[in-house]
PDB file of C-alpha atoms and ligand atoms in Angstrom:
ATOM      1  CA  MET U   4     106.389 111.203  91.702  1.00 42.00           C
ATOM      2  CA  SER U   5     104.763 114.402  90.012  1.00 47.00           C
ATOM      3  CA  LYS U   6     103.602 114.120  86.437  1.00 55.00           C
ATOM      4  CA  THR U   7     105.172 116.949  84.245  1.00 66.00           C
ATOM      5  CA  THR U   8     103.093 120.026  83.857  1.00 70.00           C
ATOM      6  CA  PRO U   9     102.777 121.298  80.356  1.00 73.00           C
ATOM      7  CA  THR U  10     104.392 124.614  79.926  1.00 81.00           C
ATOM      8  CA  ASP U  11     104.113 127.597  77.455  1.00 78.00           C
ATOM      9  CA  ALA U  12     106.830 129.180  75.465  1.00 82.00           C
ATOM     10  CA  ALA U  13     107.848 131.366  78.521  1.00 83.00           C
ATOM     11  CA  GLY U  14     108.156 128.171  80.699  1.00 84.00           C
ATOM     12  CA  LYS U  15     105.029 129.037  82.653  1.00 84.00           C
ATOM     13  CA  PRO U  16     102.555 126.258  83.491  1.00 79.00           C
ATOM     14  CA  PHE U  17      99.878 126.120  80.701  1.00 80.00           C
ATOM     15  CA  LEU U  18      96.505 127.472  81.548  1.00 81.00           C
ATOM     16  CA  THR U  19      93.482 125.595  80.553  1.00 81.00           C
ATOM     17  CA  ASP U  20      90.898 127.627  78.574  1.00 84.00           C
ATOM     18  CA  VAL U  21      87.494 128.194  80.149  1.00 82.00           C
ATOM     19  CA  LYS U  22      85.760 126.016  77.439  1.00 85.00           C
ATOM     20  CA  THR U  23      87.853 123.151  78.413  1.00 83.00           C
ATOM     21  CA  LEU U  24      87.503 123.677  81.908  1.00 81.00           C
ATOM     22  CA  ARG U  25      83.851 123.730  81.824  1.00 81.00           C
ATOM     23  CA  GLU U  26      83.609 120.527  79.678  1.00 86.00           C
ATOM     24  CA  ARG U  27      86.066 118.716  81.834  1.00 83.00           C
ATOM     25  CA  ALA U  28      84.029 119.620  85.077  1.00 80.00           C
ATOM     26  CA  ARG U  29      81.141 117.793  83.653  1.00 83.00           C
ATOM     27  CA  GLN U  30      83.063 114.597  83.201  1.00 84.00           C
ATOM     28  CA  HIS U  31      83.479 111.981  85.765  1.00 83.00           C
ATOM     29  CA  LEU U  32      81.285 113.648  88.390  1.00 81.00           C
ATOM     30  CA  GLU U  33      81.589 110.431  90.567  1.00 82.00           C
ATOM     31  CA  THR U  34      85.154 111.728  91.479  1.00 82.00           C
ATOM     32  CA  GLY U  35      83.951 114.537  93.473  1.00 83.00           C
ATOM     33  CA  ASN U  36      86.400 117.211  93.827  1.00 83.00           C
ATOM     34  CA  VAL U  37      89.379 114.853  92.716  1.00 85.00           C
ATOM     35  CA  THR U  38      89.261 116.270  89.310  1.00 84.00           C
ATOM     36  CA  ALA U  39      91.387 115.632  86.116  1.00 81.00           C
ATOM     37  CA  THR U  40      94.053 118.197  87.549  1.00 82.00           C
ATOM     38  CA  TYR U  41      94.605 116.158  90.825  1.00 87.00           C
ATOM     39  CA  LYS U  42      98.293 114.897  90.098  1.00 85.00           C
ATOM     40  CA  GLY U  43      98.760 112.883  93.345  1.00 86.00           C
ATOM     41  CA  ASN U  44      97.924 109.329  93.966  1.00 92.00           C
ATOM     42  CA  VAL U  45      94.719 109.326  95.924  1.00 94.00           C
ATOM     43  CA  SER U  46      94.766 106.087  97.517  1.00 94.00           C
ATOM     44  CA  GLN U  47      98.230 106.769  98.778  1.00 95.00           C
ATOM     45  CA  ALA U  48      97.202 110.335  99.799  1.00 96.00           C
ATOM     46  CA  ILE U  49      94.280 108.854 101.886  1.00 97.00           C
ATOM     47  CA  GLU U  50      96.496 106.334 103.391  1.00 96.00           C
ATOM     48  CA  ILE U  51      99.087 109.088 104.519  1.00 96.00           C
ATOM     49  CA  LEU U  52      96.106 111.153 105.908  1.00 97.00           C
ATOM     50  CA  GLN U  53      94.954 108.174 107.851  1.00 97.00           C
ATOM     51  CA  SER U  54      98.126 108.235 109.620  1.00 96.00           C
ATOM     52  CA  VAL U  55      98.073 111.871 110.213  1.00 97.00           C
ATOM     53  CA  LEU U  56      94.563 111.371 111.578  1.00 98.00           C
ATOM     54  CA  ALA U  57      95.669 108.827 114.080  1.00 97.00           C
ATOM     55  CA  THR U  58      98.750 111.014 115.043  1.00 96.00           C
ATOM     56  CA  GLU U  59      96.181 113.898 115.700  1.00 97.00           C
ATOM     57  CA  ILE U  60      93.945 111.695 117.845  1.00 97.00           C
ATOM     58  CA  VAL U  61      96.660 110.403 120.078  1.00 97.00           C
ATOM     59  CA  CYS U  62      97.568 113.919 120.441  1.00 97.00           C
ATOM     60  CA  VAL U  63      94.074 115.002 121.647  1.00 97.00           C
ATOM     61  CA  LEU U  64      93.936 111.876 124.071  1.00 97.00           C
ATOM     62  CA  ARG U  65      97.320 112.598 125.349  1.00 96.00           C
ATOM     63  CA  TYR U  66      96.862 116.519 126.030  1.00 97.00           C
ATOM     64  CA  THR U  67      93.452 115.808 127.540  1.00 96.00           C
ATOM     65  CA  MET U  68      94.727 113.266 129.748  1.00 95.00           C
ATOM     66  CA  HIS U  69      97.593 115.608 130.876  1.00 95.00           C
ATOM     67  CA  ALA U  70      95.205 118.621 131.067  1.00 95.00           C
ATOM     68  CA  VAL U  71      93.181 116.378 133.775  1.00 94.00           C
ATOM     69  CA  ALA U  72      95.857 114.583 135.493  1.00 92.00           C
ATOM     70  CA  ALA U  73      98.425 117.186 135.932  1.00 91.00           C
ATOM     71  CA  THR U  74      99.019 117.950 139.626  1.00 85.00           C
ATOM     72  CA  GLY U  75     101.428 119.936 141.664  1.00 80.00           C
ATOM     73  CA  ILE U  76     101.760 123.395 142.957  1.00 73.00           C
ATOM     74  CA  SER U  77     102.752 124.984 139.514  1.00 81.00           C
ATOM     75  CA  SER U  78     100.455 122.755 137.612  1.00 86.00           C
ATOM     76  CA  GLU U  79      97.338 125.214 136.887  1.00 85.00           C
ATOM     77  CA  GLY U  80      98.823 127.418 134.246  1.00 90.00           C
ATOM     78  CA  VAL U  81     100.268 124.148 132.533  1.00 94.00           C
ATOM     79  CA  LYS U  82      97.029 122.566 132.864  1.00 94.00           C
ATOM     80  CA  ASP U  83      95.322 125.297 131.064  1.00 95.00           C
ATOM     81  CA  GLU U  84      97.985 125.081 128.375  1.00 96.00           C
ATOM     82  CA  PHE U  85      97.410 121.335 128.000  1.00 96.00           C
ATOM     83  CA  ALA U  86      93.712 121.997 127.561  1.00 97.00           C
ATOM     84  CA  GLN U  87      94.212 124.558 124.993  1.00 98.00           C
ATOM     85  CA  HIS U  88      96.532 122.330 122.911  1.00 98.00           C
ATOM     86  CA  ALA U  89      93.909 119.280 123.195  1.00 98.00           C
ATOM     87  CA  LYS U  90      91.458 121.745 121.695  1.00 98.00           C
ATOM     88  CA  GLU U  91      93.745 122.782 118.802  1.00 98.00           C
ATOM     89  CA  GLU U  92      94.602 119.044 118.103  1.00 98.00           C
ATOM     90  CA  GLN U  93      90.997 118.222 117.862  1.00 98.00           C
ATOM     91  CA  GLY U  94      90.832 121.054 115.180  1.00 98.00           C
ATOM     92  CA  HIS U  95      93.523 119.384 113.370  1.00 98.00           C
ATOM     93  CA  MET U  96      91.826 115.992 113.661  1.00 98.00           C
ATOM     94  CA  LEU U  97      88.573 117.241 112.216  1.00 98.00           C
ATOM     95  CA  ALA U  98      90.336 119.069 109.343  1.00 98.00           C
ATOM     96  CA  VAL U  99      92.239 115.947 108.314  1.00 98.00           C
ATOM     97  CA  ALA U 100      89.317 113.791 108.706  1.00 98.00           C
ATOM     98  CA  GLU U 101      87.263 116.114 106.448  1.00 98.00           C
ATOM     99  CA  ARG U 102      90.225 116.092 103.800  1.00 98.00           C
ATOM    100  CA  ILE U 103      90.119 112.281 103.998  1.00 98.00           C
ATOM    101  CA  ASN U 104      86.282 112.493 103.159  1.00 97.00           C
ATOM    102  CA  GLN U 105      86.801 114.972 100.394  1.00 96.00           C
ATOM    103  CA  LEU U 106      89.183 112.587  98.718  1.00 96.00           C
ATOM    104  CA  GLY U 107      86.639 109.751  98.689  1.00 95.00           C
ATOM    105  CA  GLY U 108      87.953 107.919 101.858  1.00 96.00           C
ATOM    106  CA  THR U 109      86.512 106.994 105.300  1.00 98.00           C
ATOM    107  CA  PRO U 110      88.333 108.559 108.097  1.00 98.00           C
ATOM    108  CA  ASN U 111      89.518 105.695 110.310  1.00 98.00           C
ATOM    109  CA  PHE U 112      88.674 106.593 113.940  1.00 98.00           C
ATOM    110  CA  ASN U 113      88.808 102.875 114.893  1.00 97.00           C
ATOM    111  CA  PRO U 114      90.684 102.730 118.337  1.00 96.00           C
ATOM    112  CA  GLU U 115      92.016  99.282 117.435  1.00 96.00           C
ATOM    113  CA  GLY U 116      95.552  99.844 115.893  1.00 95.00           C
ATOM    114  CA  LEU U 117      95.422 103.555 116.675  1.00 96.00           C
ATOM    115  CA  VAL U 118      98.760 103.675 118.322  1.00 93.00           C
ATOM    116  CA  THR U 119     100.477 101.684 115.514  1.00 93.00           C
ATOM    117  CA  ARG U 120      98.932 104.027 112.696  1.00 95.00           C
ATOM    118  CA  SER U 121      99.965 107.175 114.697  1.00 94.00           C
ATOM    119  CA  ALA U 122     103.564 108.727 114.462  1.00 91.00           C
ATOM    120  CA  SER U 123     103.405 110.199 117.823  1.00 87.00           C
ATOM    121  CA  GLN U 124     103.116 108.070 121.180  1.00 87.00           C
ATOM    122  CA  TYR U 125     100.620 108.287 123.779  1.00 91.00           C
ATOM    123  CA  GLY U 126     103.235 108.266 126.555  1.00 85.00           C
ATOM    124  CA  ASN U 127     102.897 107.345 130.303  1.00 80.00           C
ATOM    125  CA  GLY U 128     102.070 110.547 132.052  1.00 78.00           C
ATOM    126  CA  GLY U 129     104.106 110.750 135.209  1.00 86.00           C
ATOM    127  CA  ASN U 130     104.808 113.841 136.898  1.00 91.00           C
ATOM    128  CA  LEU U 131     104.453 117.512 135.420  1.00 92.00           C
ATOM    129  CA  ILE U 132     107.909 117.705 133.850  1.00 91.00           C
ATOM    130  CA  GLU U 133     107.631 114.365 132.464  1.00 92.00           C
ATOM    131  CA  MET U 134     104.273 115.243 130.918  1.00 94.00           C
ATOM    132  CA  ILE U 135     105.773 118.452 129.354  1.00 94.00           C
ATOM    133  CA  ARG U 136     108.583 116.492 128.085  1.00 92.00           C
ATOM    134  CA  GLU U 137     106.493 114.037 126.361  1.00 94.00           C
ATOM    135  CA  ASN U 138     104.431 116.609 124.744  1.00 96.00           C
ATOM    136  CA  PHE U 139     107.530 118.354 123.504  1.00 94.00           C
ATOM    137  CA  ILE U 140     108.851 115.051 122.068  1.00 93.00           C
ATOM    138  CA  ALA U 141     105.501 114.349 120.418  1.00 94.00           C
ATOM    139  CA  GLU U 142     105.251 117.763 118.859  1.00 95.00           C
ATOM    140  CA  ARG U 143     108.799 117.378 117.556  1.00 94.00           C
ATOM    141  CA  ILE U 144     107.846 114.291 115.953  1.00 93.00           C
ATOM    142  CA  ALA U 145     104.736 115.716 114.355  1.00 95.00           C
ATOM    143  CA  ILE U 146     106.808 118.649 113.131  1.00 96.00           C
ATOM    144  CA  ASP U 147     109.384 116.541 111.348  1.00 95.00           C
ATOM    145  CA  HIS U 148     106.539 114.241 109.922  1.00 95.00           C
ATOM    146  CA  TYR U 149     104.524 116.911 108.679  1.00 96.00           C
ATOM    147  CA  ARG U 150     107.432 118.807 107.092  1.00 96.00           C
ATOM    148  CA  GLU U 151     108.207 115.744 105.087  1.00 96.00           C
ATOM    149  CA  LEU U 152     104.516 115.436 104.185  1.00 96.00           C
ATOM    150  CA  ILE U 153     104.281 118.987 102.857  1.00 96.00           C
ATOM    151  CA  ARG U 154     107.357 118.319 100.629  1.00 96.00           C
ATOM    152  CA  TYR U 155     105.565 115.011  99.408  1.00 95.00           C
ATOM    153  CA  PHE U 156     102.300 116.550  98.418  1.00 96.00           C
ATOM    154  CA  GLY U 157     103.789 119.487  96.929  1.00 95.00           C
ATOM    155  CA  ASP U 158     101.945 120.710  93.892  1.00 93.00           C
ATOM    156  CA  ASP U 159     100.544 117.151  93.302  1.00 94.00           C
ATOM    157  CA  ASP U 160      97.831 118.146  95.901  1.00 95.00           C
ATOM    158  CA  PRO U 161      97.921 121.797  97.093  1.00 95.00           C
ATOM    159  CA  ALA U 162      94.717 121.632  99.282  1.00 96.00           C
ATOM    160  CA  THR U 163      96.214 118.843 101.319  1.00 97.00           C
ATOM    161  CA  ARG U 164      99.584 120.734 101.360  1.00 97.00           C
ATOM    162  CA  ILE U 165      98.053 123.917 102.649  1.00 98.00           C
ATOM    163  CA  MET U 166      96.005 122.113 105.406  1.00 98.00           C
ATOM    164  CA  LEU U 167      99.190 120.509 106.451  1.00 98.00           C
ATOM    165  CA  GLU U 168     101.313 123.784 106.429  1.00 98.00           C
ATOM    166  CA  GLY U 169      98.636 125.430 108.705  1.00 98.00           C
ATOM    167  CA  ILE U 170      98.794 122.393 111.087  1.00 98.00           C
ATOM    168  CA  LEU U 171     102.750 122.540 110.955  1.00 98.00           C
ATOM    169  CA  VAL U 172     102.472 126.266 112.153  1.00 98.00           C
ATOM    170  CA  THR U 173     100.430 125.413 115.145  1.00 98.00           C
ATOM    171  CA  GLU U 174     102.663 122.278 116.061  1.00 97.00           C
ATOM    172  CA  GLU U 175     105.599 124.629 115.962  1.00 98.00           C
ATOM    173  CA  GLU U 176     103.918 126.863 118.394  1.00 98.00           C
ATOM    174  CA  HIS U 177     103.022 123.938 120.632  1.00 98.00           C
ATOM    175  CA  ALA U 178     106.605 122.590 120.573  1.00 96.00           C
ATOM    176  CA  ASN U 179     107.783 126.307 121.508  1.00 96.00           C
ATOM    177  CA  ASP U 180     105.145 126.424 124.440  1.00 96.00           C
ATOM    178  CA  MET U 181     106.277 123.011 125.668  1.00 95.00           C
ATOM    179  CA  HIS U 182     110.015 124.097 125.428  1.00 93.00           C
ATOM    180  CA  ASP U 183     109.227 127.353 127.351  1.00 93.00           C
ATOM    181  CA  LEU U 184     107.311 125.417 130.026  1.00 93.00           C
ATOM    182  CA  LEU U 185     110.402 123.057 130.464  1.00 90.00           C
ATOM    183  CA  VAL U 186     112.734 126.170 130.811  1.00 91.00           C
ATOM    184  CA  ALA U 187     110.184 127.591 133.391  1.00 89.00           C
ATOM    185  CA  HIS U 188     110.096 124.526 135.380  1.00 86.00           C
ATOM    186  CA  GLU U 189     113.574 123.163 135.005  1.00 82.00           C
ATOM    187  CA  GLY U 190     115.497 126.467 134.297  1.00 77.00           C
ATOM    188  CA  LYS U 191     117.092 124.994 131.083  1.00 71.00           C
ATOM    189  CA  PRO U 192     116.117 123.347 127.898  1.00 61.00           C
ATOM    190  CA  SER U 193     115.960 119.619 128.282  1.00 56.00           C
ATOM    191  CA  LEU U 194     116.649 118.913 124.737  1.00 57.00           C
ATOM    192  CA  PRO U 195     119.268 120.212 122.279  1.00 58.00           C
ATOM    193  CA  ARG U 196     117.668 123.018 120.179  1.00 53.00           C
TER     194      ARG U 196
HETATM  195 FE1  FE2 Y 227      98.075 118.555 115.999  1.00 52.41          FE
HETATM  196 FE1  FE2 Y 228     100.483 120.101 118.634  1.00 52.41          FE
END
């Protein structure tokens, strides 16, 4: 996947001299920030990020619906938590859309096919416990998906990787929040840890 990086005698990656850097930056201006040192496959990166974008949009929609529709005696704190997560998922959605744009793509916000492009599911709602469980599962899917993608991008596209690492940290917090809510409402974790 990754092209070999030239190394110096000590095995350290070779650093380009300033003159070459300056010259190279003036070439192929039409490629924007995707410069000569970009080692990934740009069209593949965009395609992957379109799926991440769809995942985040579905998460925004699901949490927003839950924040509005949750009912029951103990739902108030949970609604706030859902609303907070919806806001954070929206932040992820925007960051991913920006990254697609930076790579020369057009972020796909088309509602048609959204659920097919997304890794996580929208769910059915149901009662409060079912909502929490659906979100918990969606977060676990996102965590697995993003961990893999972080390894995939590796050194080929550090900016995309670092963005995904930031998102992953929040998804792990979200999963933990949902887990804690399940324990609070059911007295025990519903899924094996
Ligand atoms: Fe997210
Ligand atoms: Fe999340």
